[in-house]
Amino acid sequence: MTGNGKPKLAMYWASSCGGCEISVLNIHENILTVDEVFEIVFFPCIADFKIKDLESYPDGYIDLCLFNGAIRNSENEEMAHLLRKKSKVLVAFGSCAYEGCIPALSNLTTKEATFNKVYIDNPTIDNPDGIFPQLVSKVDEGDLFLPNFYHTVKSLDQVIDVDYYIPGCPPEPHQIWAVLQVVVGALTEGLPLPPAGAILGAGTTALCEECSREKHEKTIKRFYRPYEIQPDPDQCLLEQGIICLGIATRAGCGALCPSVGIGCRGCYGPPDGVEDQGAKMLSAIASVLDVGDESMEEDKLEELIQEAVDTIADPVGTFYRFSMAHSILKRVKNGKGAV
Amino acid sequence: MERITIDPITRLEGHGKIEIFLNEEGDVKNAYLQIPELRGFEQFSIGRPAEEMPRITNRICGVCPEAHHMAATKALDALFDIDPAPVVKKLRELFYSAFYVTDHTVHFYALGGPDFVLGPDSNPAERNILGVIHKVGVDIGIQVIECRKRNHEVIKMLGGRGVHPVAGLPGGWSKSLTKEERDTILDFSQKNIDFALFSLKIFDDIVLANQAYVDLIVSDAFTHKTYYMGTVDDKNQINFYDGLIRVVGPEGKELVKYPSKDYAQHIAERVEPWSYLKFPYLKDVGWNGFVDGVDSGVYCATPLSRLNAADGMATPKAQEHYERFYETLGSQKTAGLYAPVHHRLATHWARLVELLYAAERMQELANDPEILDPNVRPIVTNTPTEGVGSVEAPRGTLTHHYKTDENGILTDVNLIVGTTNNNAPIAMSIKKAAEGLIKGGVVSEGLLNTIEMAFRNYDPCMSCATHSLPGQMPLEVQIKDAEGNLIGTQSQYID
Amino acid sequence: MNDQFEPVIVGFLCNWCSYRAADLAGTARIKYAPNLRPIRVMCSGRVDPQFVLQALRSGADGVLIAGCHPGECHYVNGNIKALRRFMLLKKTMEQWGIEDERVQLLWASASEGTVLAAAVTRMTEEVRALGPLRWGEKVLIDNRAAAYAVIQEAQHDR
């Protein structure tokens, strides 16, 4: 592969879904500018560079590496270390790399339960010998190898140093393009890069700022499941009793989900100043739940509040939908530790 | 035993590697496709509210989240025992058709097309979307970008977001269509039809007009006679959104036709210790190994299999091209029905026929006056129990199965995902291609590309790019003796 | 030396009522379990759920939130907000797999030194019976090196 002086770009996926790659392509004609400016040197989604090629590059060869996907298994981690070595600037791209995202919901269960469900206990399985995938399996011709499925899903910064974060599941194309323009400016015109550790391609405050629904004082008496009511199209969803994590979520996407009548689930992560998005959402929901007052008896208070709290289905899975790997507690007990 | 490793497989969704073992003569003894990843959606979805599944299962695949969103939403319909209003079904199918257009377009131009437009033995430097552009005209790249752009706009309009849509609800959809949006979609659907016909013409001019390519398509190395699965409507015509699941045998005889709720009676999955991905097969036939034939439960679920499993297409232009497809490939017509085509590379052509159908269907639905009905979000009061929903994902029949408690919190989940259906046939295709090309331990450049072609026609769940393949596919093949000593290397474009 | 497990209980006590109750228990020389580590906040409504989780993550075996009786809050209804947060937090504790007794809420006015003392002693025994939580050590222990070694051993012959 002959070099040609252009800055080198890599995009890699660990435990992910490919949505980040599609979102990059959704910058549409701007992709032609990316092609003009950068030389792609590792991007398994669309190009055939193999791991051997990556290993052969000098350290720091890659100018910009967009790393998406969570750290689920040993292969994901190995690739994280390898790409860190070979990259000048490495970005945790998208919610999985940033804070765990959907794959990290697996931290609410265990590896054993997962393997049991997938390979033993389901309606279509035909596995009378109880075979599980093995790290090493012997076939007639030799040995075959698979990576080790860790007990806990980690975010990228829990295994390597990360230079920047771009939140979102996936990051919105207009935000991706904005960030790429900043990088291109730095590479071609010497413009300054943001401070290390910065969260790029997003706002700093809560999503409510971007949401066009009308907001009034929140005096919520109870919550509804999305199919239990027909929400008013103009009024704040949370005020109508539909769980919306916008109040504890970083702005940046344009409040797309509320604009079609569906409550936000927090895929852009917490706003500035919040460590644990789920706990903050819990606190915020409790603040706006207008049930019980200081004139009531203690027993009556508890009863009323319990009733209201019971209208929230699956608080942990909802409030931590995308941020489990960055949460304070990180996982449920499993008797096996975090890896 | 000599061993060849290709790691990672590139240009697909997810991770994979191929291990090829040679015998003493240097011929292929066996080849293994290993999928090294697992995330465990079936387990961690337990405990979640069922109505969250359209948004959770989206993240199984960011290329076809629309498919998971739709299968999940239909599973919710079944779970809550609701038959959605006609406008809801039409709106969903309209959304789904736009998705099919963008998805099939990208696969043909960026992944499958280059091998045909330029040829499998052509200069690898040219064998990518850029080479396609040089050969057929510079406007092509822009047209592909425009096609993706307009259809993703429709997806966002109807589903809320360009990737990982959110509008699916039990028995409903969270937003209705305005007149302005409908008019835009109508305009886009005509552009889509024109683009689909144009793409089929490209296939004609560049592939079918070239005898060498036709020979390749019909060659034995790329032919497998297995069962074929697809979803059909009440006229046995393809429908991507809804219908009965139909399986036909290698000779074209219908094996079974069932509603999605009966899927577990017909599909079983095997486990191999060397892959995290399971291997589905047909229970009605039984597992007989990774082999072809009427006695083997191996089946595939791709555009080719959908065309084979159906009796025709539900829209006029697509039906014309359907007939042309079978006639050109020499399929015998019996009692008005064509025998299946077994040539796997013809899947690329079948994909374009489906592209045309999706575009025409989009126009039909957008023209339907009922599509503007604003009553799309019903209030649901039934107690949920259990439900199965399925759709045709571009890469195969996709089934979601949910069980909940009376509060709608999931207690059990089972998923049979599109590409999973094809795990066994893909493995077989790779092995057959390798067998045909590696003789006496000599690894040729043709091998490197042909293995990729054997994989690629199944459209393994990652379609991509309007451009941006370097053309030079850097690939290194190492040949090791039984002690693991390196005895030879074949590489291209690696410095 | 007593080998018995001594629970670490972190307490968030409000300035106007429960912290004064703890003061009173001290000046009145009421004997009670020494396991509480008190932290004064202005109001129980100040207690962010993140504090509770951070305490559990950092080594606490239990957390006590204590405030004024409903109707007596210096800020009128700060304690009502605390109650709502607490009840929602309890629901999540169930999902995390953390036992009910480890996170408790208590109302204690400034004159109720004995109430506070009794509650701390009772909670200490309840948590003692459950055993140490040690979230960081037991649940989040980083045994990646072991997981890696398995893989490297397996691939050693390649």
Coordinates of C-alpha atoms in Angstrom, one line a residue, chain A residues 227-230, chain B residues 82 377-382:
Chain A
Y227 CA -49.6 2.7 24.2
E228 CA -51.9 3.6 27.1
I229 CA -52.5 7.2 26.0
Q230 CA -52.6 9.3 22.8
Chain B
I82 CA -54.3 -6.4 18.0
R377 CA -51.9 5.4 17.3
P378 CA -54.6 3.3 19.1
I379 CA -54.9 3.0 22.8
V380 CA -54.1 -0.6 23.8
T381 CA -55.9 -2.3 26.7
N382 CA -55.5 -6.0 26.1

